[in-house]
Coordinates of C-alpha atoms in Angstrom, one line a residue:
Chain A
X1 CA -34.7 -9.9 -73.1
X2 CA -36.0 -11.6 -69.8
X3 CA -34.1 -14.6 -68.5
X4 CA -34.0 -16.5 -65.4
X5 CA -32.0 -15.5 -62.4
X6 CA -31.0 -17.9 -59.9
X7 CA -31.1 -16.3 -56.4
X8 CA -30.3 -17.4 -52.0
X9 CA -32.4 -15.4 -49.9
X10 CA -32.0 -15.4 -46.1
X11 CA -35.3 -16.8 -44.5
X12 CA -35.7 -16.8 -40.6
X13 CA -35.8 -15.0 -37.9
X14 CA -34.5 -15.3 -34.5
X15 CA -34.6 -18.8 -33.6
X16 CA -33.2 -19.5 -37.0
X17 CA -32.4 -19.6 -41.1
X18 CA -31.4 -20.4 -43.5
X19 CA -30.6 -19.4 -47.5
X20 CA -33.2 -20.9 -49.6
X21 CA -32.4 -21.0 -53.4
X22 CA -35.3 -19.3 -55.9
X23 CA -35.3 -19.5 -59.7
X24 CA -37.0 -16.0 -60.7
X25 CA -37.8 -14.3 -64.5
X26 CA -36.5 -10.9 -64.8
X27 CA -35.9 -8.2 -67.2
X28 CA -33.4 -6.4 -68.1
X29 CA -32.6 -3.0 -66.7
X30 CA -34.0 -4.3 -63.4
X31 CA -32.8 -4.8 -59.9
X32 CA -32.2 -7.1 -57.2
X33 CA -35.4 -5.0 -55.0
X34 CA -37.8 -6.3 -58.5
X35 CA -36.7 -9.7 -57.9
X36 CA -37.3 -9.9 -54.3
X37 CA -40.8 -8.7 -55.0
X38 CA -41.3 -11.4 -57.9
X39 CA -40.5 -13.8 -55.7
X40 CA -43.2 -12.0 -52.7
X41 CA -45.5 -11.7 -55.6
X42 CA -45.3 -15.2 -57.5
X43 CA -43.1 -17.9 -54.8
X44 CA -43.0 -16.7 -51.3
X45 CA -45.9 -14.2 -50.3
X46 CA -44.9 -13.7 -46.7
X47 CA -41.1 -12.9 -47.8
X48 CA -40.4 -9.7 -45.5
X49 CA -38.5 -7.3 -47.2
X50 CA -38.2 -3.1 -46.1
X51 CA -38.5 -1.1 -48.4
X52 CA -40.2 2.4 -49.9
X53 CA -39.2 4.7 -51.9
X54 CA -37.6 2.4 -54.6
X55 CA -35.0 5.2 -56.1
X56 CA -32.1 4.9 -53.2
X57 CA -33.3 8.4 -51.8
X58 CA -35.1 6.4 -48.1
X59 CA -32.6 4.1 -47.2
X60 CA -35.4 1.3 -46.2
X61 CA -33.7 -1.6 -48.2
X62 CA -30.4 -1.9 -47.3
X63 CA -29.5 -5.8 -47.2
X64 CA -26.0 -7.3 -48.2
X65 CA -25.9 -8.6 -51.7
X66 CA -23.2 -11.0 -52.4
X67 CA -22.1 -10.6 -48.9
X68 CA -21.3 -6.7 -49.2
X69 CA -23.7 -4.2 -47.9
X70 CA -26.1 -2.3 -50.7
X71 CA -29.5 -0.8 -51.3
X72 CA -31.4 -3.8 -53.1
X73 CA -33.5 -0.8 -55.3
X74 CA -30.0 0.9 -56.3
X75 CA -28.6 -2.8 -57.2
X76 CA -29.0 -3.3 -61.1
X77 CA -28.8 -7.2 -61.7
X78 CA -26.8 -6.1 -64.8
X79 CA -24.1 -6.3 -61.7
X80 CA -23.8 -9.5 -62.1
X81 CA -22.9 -12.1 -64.6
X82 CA -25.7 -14.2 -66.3
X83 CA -25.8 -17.8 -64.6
X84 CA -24.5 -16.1 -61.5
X85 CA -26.3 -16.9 -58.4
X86 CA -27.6 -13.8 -56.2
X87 CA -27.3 -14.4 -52.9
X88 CA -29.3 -12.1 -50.4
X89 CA -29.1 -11.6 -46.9
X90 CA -30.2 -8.6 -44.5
X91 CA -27.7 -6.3 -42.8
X92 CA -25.5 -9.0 -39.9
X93 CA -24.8 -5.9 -37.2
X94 CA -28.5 -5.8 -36.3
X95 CA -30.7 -8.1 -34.5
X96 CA -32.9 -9.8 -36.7
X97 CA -36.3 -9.6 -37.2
X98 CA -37.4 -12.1 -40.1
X99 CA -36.2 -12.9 -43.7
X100 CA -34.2 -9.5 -44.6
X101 CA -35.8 -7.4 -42.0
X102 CA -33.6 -6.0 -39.2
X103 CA -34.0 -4.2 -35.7
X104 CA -32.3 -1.1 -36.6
X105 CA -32.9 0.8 -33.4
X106 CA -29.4 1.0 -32.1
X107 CA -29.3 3.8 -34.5
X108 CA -31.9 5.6 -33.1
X109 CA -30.8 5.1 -29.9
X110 CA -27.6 6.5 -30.5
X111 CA -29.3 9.5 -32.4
X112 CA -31.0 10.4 -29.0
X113 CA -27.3 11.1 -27.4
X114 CA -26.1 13.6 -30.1
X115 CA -26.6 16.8 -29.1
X116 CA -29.0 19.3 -31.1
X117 CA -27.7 22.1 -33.2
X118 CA -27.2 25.0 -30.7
X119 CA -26.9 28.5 -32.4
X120 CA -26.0 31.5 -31.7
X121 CA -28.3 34.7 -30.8
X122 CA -30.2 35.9 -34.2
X123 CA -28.6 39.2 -35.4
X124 CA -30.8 42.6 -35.0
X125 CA -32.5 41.7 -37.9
X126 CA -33.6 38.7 -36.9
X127 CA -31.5 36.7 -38.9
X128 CA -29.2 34.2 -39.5
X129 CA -26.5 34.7 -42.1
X130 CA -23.8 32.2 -43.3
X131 CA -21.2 32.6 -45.9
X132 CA -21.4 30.0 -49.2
X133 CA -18.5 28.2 -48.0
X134 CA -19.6 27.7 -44.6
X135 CA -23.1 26.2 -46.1
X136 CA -21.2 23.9 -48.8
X137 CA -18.9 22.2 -46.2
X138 CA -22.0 20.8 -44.2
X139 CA -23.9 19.7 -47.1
X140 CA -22.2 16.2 -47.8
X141 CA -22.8 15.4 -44.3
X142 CA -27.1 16.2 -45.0
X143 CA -27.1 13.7 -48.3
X144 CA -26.7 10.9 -45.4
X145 CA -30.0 9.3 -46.0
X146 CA -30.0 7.4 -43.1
X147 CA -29.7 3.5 -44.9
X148 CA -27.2 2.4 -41.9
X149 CA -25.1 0.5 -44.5
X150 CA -22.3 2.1 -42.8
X151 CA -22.8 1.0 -39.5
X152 CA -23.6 -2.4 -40.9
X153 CA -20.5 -3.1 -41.8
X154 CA -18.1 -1.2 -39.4
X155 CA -16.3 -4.0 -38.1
X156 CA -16.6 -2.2 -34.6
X157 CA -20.3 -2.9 -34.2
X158 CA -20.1 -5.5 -37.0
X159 CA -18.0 -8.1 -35.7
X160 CA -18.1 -6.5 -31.8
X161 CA -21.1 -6.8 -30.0
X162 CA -20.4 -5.2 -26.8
X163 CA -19.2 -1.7 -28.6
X164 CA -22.7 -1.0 -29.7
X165 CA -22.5 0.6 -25.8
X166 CA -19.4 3.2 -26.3
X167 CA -19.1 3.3 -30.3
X168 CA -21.9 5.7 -31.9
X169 CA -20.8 4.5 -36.0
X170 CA -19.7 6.4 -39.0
X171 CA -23.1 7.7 -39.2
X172 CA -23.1 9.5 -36.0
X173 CA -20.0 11.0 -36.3
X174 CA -21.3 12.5 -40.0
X175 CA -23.5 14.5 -37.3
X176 CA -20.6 15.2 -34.8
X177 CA -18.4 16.9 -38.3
X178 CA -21.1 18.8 -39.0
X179 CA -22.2 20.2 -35.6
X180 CA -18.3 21.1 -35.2
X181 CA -18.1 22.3 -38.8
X182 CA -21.0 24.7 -38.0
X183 CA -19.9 28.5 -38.2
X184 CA -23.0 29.4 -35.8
X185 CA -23.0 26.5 -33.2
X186 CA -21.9 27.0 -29.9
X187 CA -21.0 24.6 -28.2
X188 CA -18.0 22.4 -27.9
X189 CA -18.9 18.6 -29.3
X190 CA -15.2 17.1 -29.0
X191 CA -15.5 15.9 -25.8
X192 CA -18.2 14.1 -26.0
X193 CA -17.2 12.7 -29.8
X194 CA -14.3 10.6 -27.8
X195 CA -16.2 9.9 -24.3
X196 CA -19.7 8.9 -25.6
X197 CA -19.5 8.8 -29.2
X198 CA -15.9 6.5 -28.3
X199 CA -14.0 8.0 -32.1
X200 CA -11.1 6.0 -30.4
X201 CA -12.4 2.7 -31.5
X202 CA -12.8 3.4 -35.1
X203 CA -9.7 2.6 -37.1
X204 CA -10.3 4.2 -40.1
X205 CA -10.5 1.5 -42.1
X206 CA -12.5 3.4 -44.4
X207 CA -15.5 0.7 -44.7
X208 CA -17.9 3.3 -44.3
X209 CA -16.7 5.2 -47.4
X210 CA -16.7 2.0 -49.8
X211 CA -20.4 1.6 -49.2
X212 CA -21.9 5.0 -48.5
X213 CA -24.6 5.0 -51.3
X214 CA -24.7 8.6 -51.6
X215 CA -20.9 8.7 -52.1
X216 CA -19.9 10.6 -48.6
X217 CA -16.2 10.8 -47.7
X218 CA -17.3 9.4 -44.4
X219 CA -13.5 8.9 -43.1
X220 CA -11.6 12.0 -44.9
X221 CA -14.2 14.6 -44.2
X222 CA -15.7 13.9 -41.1
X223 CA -14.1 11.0 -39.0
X224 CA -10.8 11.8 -39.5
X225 CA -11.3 15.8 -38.7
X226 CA -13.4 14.7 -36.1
X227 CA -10.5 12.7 -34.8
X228 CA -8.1 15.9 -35.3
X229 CA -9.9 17.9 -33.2
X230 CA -10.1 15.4 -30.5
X231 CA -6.5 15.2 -30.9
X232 CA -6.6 19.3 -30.3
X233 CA -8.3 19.1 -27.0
X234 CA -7.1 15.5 -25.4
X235 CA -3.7 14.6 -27.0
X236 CA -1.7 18.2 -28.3
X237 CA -0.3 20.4 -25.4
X238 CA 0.7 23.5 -27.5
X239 CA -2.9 23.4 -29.2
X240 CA -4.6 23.1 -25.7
X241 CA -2.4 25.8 -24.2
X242 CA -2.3 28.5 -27.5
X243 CA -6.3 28.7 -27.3
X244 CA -5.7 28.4 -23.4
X245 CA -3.1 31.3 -23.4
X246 CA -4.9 33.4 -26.4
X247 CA -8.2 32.5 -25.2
X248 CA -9.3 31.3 -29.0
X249 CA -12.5 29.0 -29.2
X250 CA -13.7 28.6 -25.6
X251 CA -17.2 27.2 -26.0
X252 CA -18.8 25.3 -23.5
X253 CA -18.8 21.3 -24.2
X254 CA -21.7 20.0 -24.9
X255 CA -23.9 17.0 -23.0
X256 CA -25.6 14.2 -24.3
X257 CA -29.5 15.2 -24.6
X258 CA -31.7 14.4 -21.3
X259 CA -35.0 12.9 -23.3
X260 CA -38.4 12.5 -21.7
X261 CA -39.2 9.3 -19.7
X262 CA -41.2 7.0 -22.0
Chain B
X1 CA -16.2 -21.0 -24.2
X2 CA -17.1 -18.0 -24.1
X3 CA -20.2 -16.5 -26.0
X4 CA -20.4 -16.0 -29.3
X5 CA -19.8 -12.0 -30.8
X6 CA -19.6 -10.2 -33.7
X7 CA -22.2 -11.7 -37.1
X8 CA -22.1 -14.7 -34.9
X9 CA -24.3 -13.3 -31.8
X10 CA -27.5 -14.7 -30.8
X11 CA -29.5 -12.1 -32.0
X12 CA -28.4 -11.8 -35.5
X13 CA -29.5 -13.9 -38.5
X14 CA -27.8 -17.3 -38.1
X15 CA -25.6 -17.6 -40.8
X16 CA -22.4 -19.4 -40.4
X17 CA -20.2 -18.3 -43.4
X18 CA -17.5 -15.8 -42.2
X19 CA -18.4 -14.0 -45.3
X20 CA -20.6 -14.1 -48.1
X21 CA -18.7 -11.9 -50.6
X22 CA -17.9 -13.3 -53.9
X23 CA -15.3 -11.7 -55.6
X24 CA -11.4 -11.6 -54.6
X25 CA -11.5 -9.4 -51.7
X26 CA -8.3 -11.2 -50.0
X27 CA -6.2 -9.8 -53.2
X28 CA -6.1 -6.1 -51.9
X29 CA -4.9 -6.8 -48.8
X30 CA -2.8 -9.5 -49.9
X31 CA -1.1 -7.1 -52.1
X32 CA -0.6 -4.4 -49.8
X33 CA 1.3 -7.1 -47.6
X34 CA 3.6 -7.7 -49.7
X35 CA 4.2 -4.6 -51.0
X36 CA 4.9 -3.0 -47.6
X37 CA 6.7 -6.4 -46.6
X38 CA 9.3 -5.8 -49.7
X39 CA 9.6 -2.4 -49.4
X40 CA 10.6 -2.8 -45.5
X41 CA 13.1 -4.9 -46.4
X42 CA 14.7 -3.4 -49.5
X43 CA 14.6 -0.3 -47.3
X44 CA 16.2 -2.1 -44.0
X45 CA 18.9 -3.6 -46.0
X46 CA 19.9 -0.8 -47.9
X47 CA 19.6 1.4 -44.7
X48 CA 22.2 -0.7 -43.0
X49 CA 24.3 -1.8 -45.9
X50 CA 26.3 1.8 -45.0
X51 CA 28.1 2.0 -48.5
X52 CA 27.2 3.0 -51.9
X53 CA 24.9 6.3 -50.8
X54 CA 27.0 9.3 -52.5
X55 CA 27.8 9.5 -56.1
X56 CA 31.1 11.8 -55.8
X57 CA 31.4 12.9 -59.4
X58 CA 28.1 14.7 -59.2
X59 CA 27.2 15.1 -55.2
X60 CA 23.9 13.0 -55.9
X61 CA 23.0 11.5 -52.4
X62 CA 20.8 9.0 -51.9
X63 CA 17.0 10.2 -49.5
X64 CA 18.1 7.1 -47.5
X65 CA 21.3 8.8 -46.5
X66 CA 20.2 11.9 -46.1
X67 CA 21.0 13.7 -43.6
X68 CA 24.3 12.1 -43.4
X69 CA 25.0 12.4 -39.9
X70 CA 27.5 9.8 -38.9
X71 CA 31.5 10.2 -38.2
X72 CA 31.8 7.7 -40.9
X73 CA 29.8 9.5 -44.4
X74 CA 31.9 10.7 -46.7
X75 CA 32.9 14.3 -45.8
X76 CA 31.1 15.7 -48.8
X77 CA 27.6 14.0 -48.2
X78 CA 27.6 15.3 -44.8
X79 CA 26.1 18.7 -45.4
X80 CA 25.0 18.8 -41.9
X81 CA 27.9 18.2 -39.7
X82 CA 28.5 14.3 -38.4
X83 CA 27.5 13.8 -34.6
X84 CA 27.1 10.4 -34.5
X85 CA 29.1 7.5 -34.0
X86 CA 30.2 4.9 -36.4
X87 CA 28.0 1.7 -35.6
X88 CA 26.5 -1.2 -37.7
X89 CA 23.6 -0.8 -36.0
X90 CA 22.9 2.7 -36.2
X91 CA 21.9 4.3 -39.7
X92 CA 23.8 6.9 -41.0
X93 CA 20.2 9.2 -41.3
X94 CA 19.2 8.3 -38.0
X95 CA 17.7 11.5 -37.0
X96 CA 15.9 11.3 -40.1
X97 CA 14.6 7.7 -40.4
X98 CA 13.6 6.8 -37.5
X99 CA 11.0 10.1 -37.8
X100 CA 9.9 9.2 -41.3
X101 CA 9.0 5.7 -40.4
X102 CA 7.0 7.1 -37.5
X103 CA 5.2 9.4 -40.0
X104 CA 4.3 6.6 -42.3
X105 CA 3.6 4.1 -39.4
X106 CA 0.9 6.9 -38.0
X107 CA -0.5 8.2 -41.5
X108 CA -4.5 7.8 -41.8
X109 CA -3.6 6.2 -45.2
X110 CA -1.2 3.7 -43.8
X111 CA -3.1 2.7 -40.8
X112 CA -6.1 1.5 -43.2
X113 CA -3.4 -0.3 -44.8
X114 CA -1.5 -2.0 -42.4
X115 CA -4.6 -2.6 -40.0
X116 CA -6.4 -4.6 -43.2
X117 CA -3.3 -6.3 -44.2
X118 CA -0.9 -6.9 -41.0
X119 CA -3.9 -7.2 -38.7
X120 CA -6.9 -8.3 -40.4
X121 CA -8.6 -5.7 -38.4
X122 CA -10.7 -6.3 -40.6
X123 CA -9.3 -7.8 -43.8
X124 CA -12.0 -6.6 -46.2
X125 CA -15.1 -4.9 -45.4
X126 CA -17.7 -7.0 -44.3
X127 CA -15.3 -10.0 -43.8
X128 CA -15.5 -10.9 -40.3
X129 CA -12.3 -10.2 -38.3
X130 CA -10.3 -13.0 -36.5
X131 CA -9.6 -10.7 -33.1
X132 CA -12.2 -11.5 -29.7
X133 CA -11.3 -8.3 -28.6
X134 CA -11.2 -4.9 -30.1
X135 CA -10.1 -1.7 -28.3
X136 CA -9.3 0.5 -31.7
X137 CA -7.4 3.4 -30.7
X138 CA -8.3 4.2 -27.6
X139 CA -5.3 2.1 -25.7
X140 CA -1.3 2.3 -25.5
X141 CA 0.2 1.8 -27.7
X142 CA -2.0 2.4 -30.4
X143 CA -3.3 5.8 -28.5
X144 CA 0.0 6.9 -29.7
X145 CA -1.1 7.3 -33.4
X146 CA -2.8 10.5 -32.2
X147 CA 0.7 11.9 -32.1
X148 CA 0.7 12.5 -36.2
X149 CA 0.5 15.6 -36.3
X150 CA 4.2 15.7 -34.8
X151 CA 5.7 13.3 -37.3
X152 CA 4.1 15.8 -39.6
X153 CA 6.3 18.5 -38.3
X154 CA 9.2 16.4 -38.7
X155 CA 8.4 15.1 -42.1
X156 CA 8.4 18.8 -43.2
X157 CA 12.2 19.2 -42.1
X158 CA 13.3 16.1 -43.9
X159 CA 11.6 16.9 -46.8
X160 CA 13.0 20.1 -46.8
X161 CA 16.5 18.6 -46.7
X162 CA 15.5 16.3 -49.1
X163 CA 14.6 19.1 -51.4
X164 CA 18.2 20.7 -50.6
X165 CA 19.9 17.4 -51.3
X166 CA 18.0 17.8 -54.7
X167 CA 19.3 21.8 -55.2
X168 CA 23.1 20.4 -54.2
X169 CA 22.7 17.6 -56.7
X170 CA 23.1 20.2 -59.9
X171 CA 26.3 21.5 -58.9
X172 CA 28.8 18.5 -59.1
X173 CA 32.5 18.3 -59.2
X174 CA 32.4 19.8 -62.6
X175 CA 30.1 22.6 -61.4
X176 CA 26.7 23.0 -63.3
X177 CA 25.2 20.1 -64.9
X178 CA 22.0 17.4 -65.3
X179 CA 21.3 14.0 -65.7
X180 CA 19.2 11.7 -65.2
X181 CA 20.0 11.4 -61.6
X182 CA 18.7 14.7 -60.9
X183 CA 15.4 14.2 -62.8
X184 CA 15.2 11.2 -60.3
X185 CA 16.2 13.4 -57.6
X186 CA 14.2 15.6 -58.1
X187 CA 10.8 13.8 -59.3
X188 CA 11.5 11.8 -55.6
X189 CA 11.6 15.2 -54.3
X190 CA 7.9 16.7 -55.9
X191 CA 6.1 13.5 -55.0
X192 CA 7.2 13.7 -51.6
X193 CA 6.2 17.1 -51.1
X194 CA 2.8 16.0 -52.7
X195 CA 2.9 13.0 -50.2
X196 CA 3.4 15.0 -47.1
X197 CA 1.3 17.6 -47.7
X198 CA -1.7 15.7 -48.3
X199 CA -1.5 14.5 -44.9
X200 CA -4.7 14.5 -43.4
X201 CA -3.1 16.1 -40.2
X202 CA -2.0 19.0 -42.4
X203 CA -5.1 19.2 -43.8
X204 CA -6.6 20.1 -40.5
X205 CA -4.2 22.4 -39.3
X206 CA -4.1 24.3 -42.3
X207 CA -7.5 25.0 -42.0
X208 CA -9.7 22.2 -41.2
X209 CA -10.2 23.1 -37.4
X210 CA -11.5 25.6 -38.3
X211 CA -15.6 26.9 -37.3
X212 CA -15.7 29.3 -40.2
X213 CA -13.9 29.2 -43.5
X214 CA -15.6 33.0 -44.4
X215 CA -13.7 34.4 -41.0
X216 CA -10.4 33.1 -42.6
X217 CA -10.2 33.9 -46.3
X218 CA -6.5 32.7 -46.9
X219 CA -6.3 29.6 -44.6
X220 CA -9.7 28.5 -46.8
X221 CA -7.7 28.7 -49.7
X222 CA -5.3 26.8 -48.3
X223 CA -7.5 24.1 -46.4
X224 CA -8.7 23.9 -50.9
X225 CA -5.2 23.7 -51.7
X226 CA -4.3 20.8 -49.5
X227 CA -7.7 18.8 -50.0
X228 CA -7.4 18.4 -53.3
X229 CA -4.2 16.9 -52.8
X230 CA -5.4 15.0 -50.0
X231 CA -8.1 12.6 -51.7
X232 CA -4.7 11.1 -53.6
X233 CA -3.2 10.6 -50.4
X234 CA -3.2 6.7 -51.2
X235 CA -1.8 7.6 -54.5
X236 CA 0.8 9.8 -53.2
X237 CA 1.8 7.4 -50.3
X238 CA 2.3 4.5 -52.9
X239 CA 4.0 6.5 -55.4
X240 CA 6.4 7.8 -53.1
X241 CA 7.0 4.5 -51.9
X242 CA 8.3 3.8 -55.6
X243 CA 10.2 6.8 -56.3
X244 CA 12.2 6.2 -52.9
X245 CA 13.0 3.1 -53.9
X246 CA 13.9 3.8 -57.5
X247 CA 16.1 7.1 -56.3
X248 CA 18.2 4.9 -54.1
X249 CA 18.5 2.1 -56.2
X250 CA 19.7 4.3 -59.1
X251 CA 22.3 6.0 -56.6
X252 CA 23.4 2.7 -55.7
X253 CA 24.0 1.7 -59.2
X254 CA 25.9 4.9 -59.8
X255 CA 28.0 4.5 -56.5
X256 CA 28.8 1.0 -57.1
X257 CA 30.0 1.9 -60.5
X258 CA 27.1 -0.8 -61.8
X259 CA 26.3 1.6 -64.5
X260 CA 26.6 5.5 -64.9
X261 CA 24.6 8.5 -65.6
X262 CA 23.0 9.3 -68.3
X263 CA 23.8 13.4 -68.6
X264 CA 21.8 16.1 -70.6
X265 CA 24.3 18.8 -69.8

């Protein structure tokens, strides 16, 4: 049974917006990403929406529904009750671009300081080999597919400007976890996870876990270890001095990547 | 005035609503404060109340009490000597108190807590925060929460007399026996040991710093062990909350004479 959903989607860009009220049919079984293209196809052709693969696997269409953070195409309007109005806005941490199109580039900026997996020498055979266990712990951290709903609304970025210089996100540090999770990498990341990656400013307020789409314990299994073993090299003396004294883990620390001049 | 930050700077979509979310998201925190806020003081006035802790008749001693440490406990409930002196101001536990609240006040689960709630830092997610300034963890005195790992130390001692206060508690001035107050006792006793060792800091020692789980066989199993108690951390860290509160409460009935307990044997 179709029926008619009242919805507020953010139109503007830099110089301005505002939330302008649509009336669209849908169906049932569908979601908020059908609607916004109704209205492209039917009302407003030049509404500019991201999006791509339409089955939350690209993380193109991240927008805050209802003022929270959520992939529009994992978003089924069942959600909500009937009468209720939708409202639709793109992600508030990013510079905007127009209607629910952001500038996500900070992210990619940051991406370009993490260092790259480093491992060790191939055995004789010419291969790697890892143990089941060692392979399972780093696989939550690869179902991140990259939507940037979690550094949307980490209040650190979010409602800070200026940290978007020292603070990398919750996404970033999913990459720190599992570089310093890896059994064959060398090098040692936890320097530069407090110095350029700046752990110290997240609070753990957990954020990133409420709205990870793919589910990731963002806090308990990677910020929070992340933050351990920054407390193992900056802030415990008998950790520092046993591996000092026993000479236990002494990998070189890592730096942040030198890219090619554009 | 200065510029304007946060959802409000110049390059972000103009909107001027603080928030756009619909449902209650002010309840959660709104609970959490005054949960914490009773709790504190129940917990505050019982603390310095210094009377009705110790139930004679069947050595049951209240986890707020314990160890009794002051000239003034009751010979009996002192099972670990009394150093220190008689004061109104000074708790009769205070080498046990003062380390608990510092392992509750540093917890990962607690911080979320008290951050959303206390500080609005942030209230809700995407709710924007009232604070200009933000400098997370990375300044005094808030730096200092990095030191969990030592109140973790300390929590294991205290629960370990805890757990002995529980043992004692079965052998009363009648010798052998069990009521109610013991159940209590020792129900107080389980969730606390479920509470502190899902700590996340114990989580990582046990075997979360670790490279390779394969290389360490047994601190893998344990790392398992202590994960699966740690995604009820929140669980554990409320419950606890409750059975502290209902273990003391019951001992202060008992002490007071307000009612007495209900024995099995």
């Amino acid at each position: 049974m179709g029926y008619d959903l009242n919805m507020k989607v953010w139109r503007g860009d830099a110089t301005g917006g505002e939330l302008v009220p649509y009336t669209v049919p849908v169906e049932e079984g569908e979601v908020v990403l059908d609607a916004l293209h109704r209205i492209q196809a039917t009302q407003s052709g030049d509404l500019a929406v991201r999006w791509n693969c339409k089955a939350g696997k690209c993380g193109s269409c991240s927008a805050e529904i209802n003022g929270k953070p959520r992939l529009t195409c994992m978003t089924r309007l069942s959600t909500f009750e009937r009468g209720e109005t939708v409202t639709v806005t793109p992600m508030r941490t990013f510079p905007i671009i127009r209607d629910l199109v952001t500038d996500v580039s900070y992210n990619f900026k940051v991406a370009e300081t993490i260092p790259a997996f480093a491992p060790e020498k191939r055995r004789d055979d010419g291969t790697y080999r890892m143990q089941q266990e060692d392979v399972e712990r780093g696989q939550e951290f690869r179902k991140c597919i990259e939507c940037f709903l979690c550094q949307d609304v980490c209040h650190v970025i979010r409602d800070h400007e200026e940290n978007k210089q020292a603070f990398s996100g919750p996404r970033f540090f999913l990459r720190y976890a599992e570089l310093e999770m890896h059994p064959l990498d060398t090098n040692d990341h936890r320097k530069l996870a407090q110095e350029r990656a700046g752990i110290g400013l997240c609070n753990i307020t957990k954020c990133c876990t409420e709205v990870c789409p793919e589910g990731i314990k963002i806090t308990d299994n990677a910020i929070i270890p992340v933050k351990e073993r920054v407390v193992d090299r900056s802030f415990d003396p008998v950790t520092w001095l046993g591996r000092k004294i026993f000479r236990r883990d002494q990998l070189p620390e890592s730096q942040t990547p030198t890219l090619p001049q554009d | 005035m200065a510029a304007p930050t946060g959802i409000q700077s110049p390059s972000r979509a103009r909107i001027a609503e603080r928030t756009l979310r619909t449902d209650r998201w002010w309840l959660a925190p709104l609970v959490t404060f005054i949960g914490l806020t009773a709790w504190v003081a129940y917990a505050t006035a019982r603390v310095f109340q210094q009377d009705h802790y110790w139930v004679a008749e069947f050595h049951y001693l209240t986890p707020f009490y314990s160890p009794c440490v002051s000239v003034a406990c009751t010979p009996e409930a002192a099972h670990f000597g009394t150093i220190l002196p008689d004061h109104a101001l000074i708790p009769y536990a205070a080498f046990s108190l003062p380390f608990l609240l510092l392992f509750r006040l540093t917890c990962y689960y607690y911080r979320r807590a008290y951050y959303r709630s206390f500080w609005l830092s942030p209230p809700a997610c995407a709710v924007a925060e009232p604070h200009r300034k933000y400098t997370g963890e990375t300044r005094l005195p808030l730096i200092l929460q990095n030191f969990h790992r030592y109140t973790f130390y300390l929590a294991l001692v205290i629960t370990l007399i805890n757990t002995w206060d529980a043992i004692l508690a079965f052998n009363g001035e009648d010798g052998f026996g069990i009521g109610l107050g013991n159940i209590i006792l020792v129900g107080n006793v389980i969730m606390l040991w479920c509470y502190t060792l899902s700590c996340h800091s114990c989580r990582h020692i046990t075997g979360g710093r670790l490279r390779s789980f394969s290389r360490h066989p047994i601190r893998y199993r344990w790392w398992t062990f202590v994960s699966k108690l740690n995604t009820r951390h929140m669980q554990f860290a409320w419950i606890t909350l409750g059975t502290l509160a209902l273990t003391d409460f019951y001992i202060w009935m008992l002490a007071s004479g307000t009612w007495s307990d209900l024995r099995f044997l």
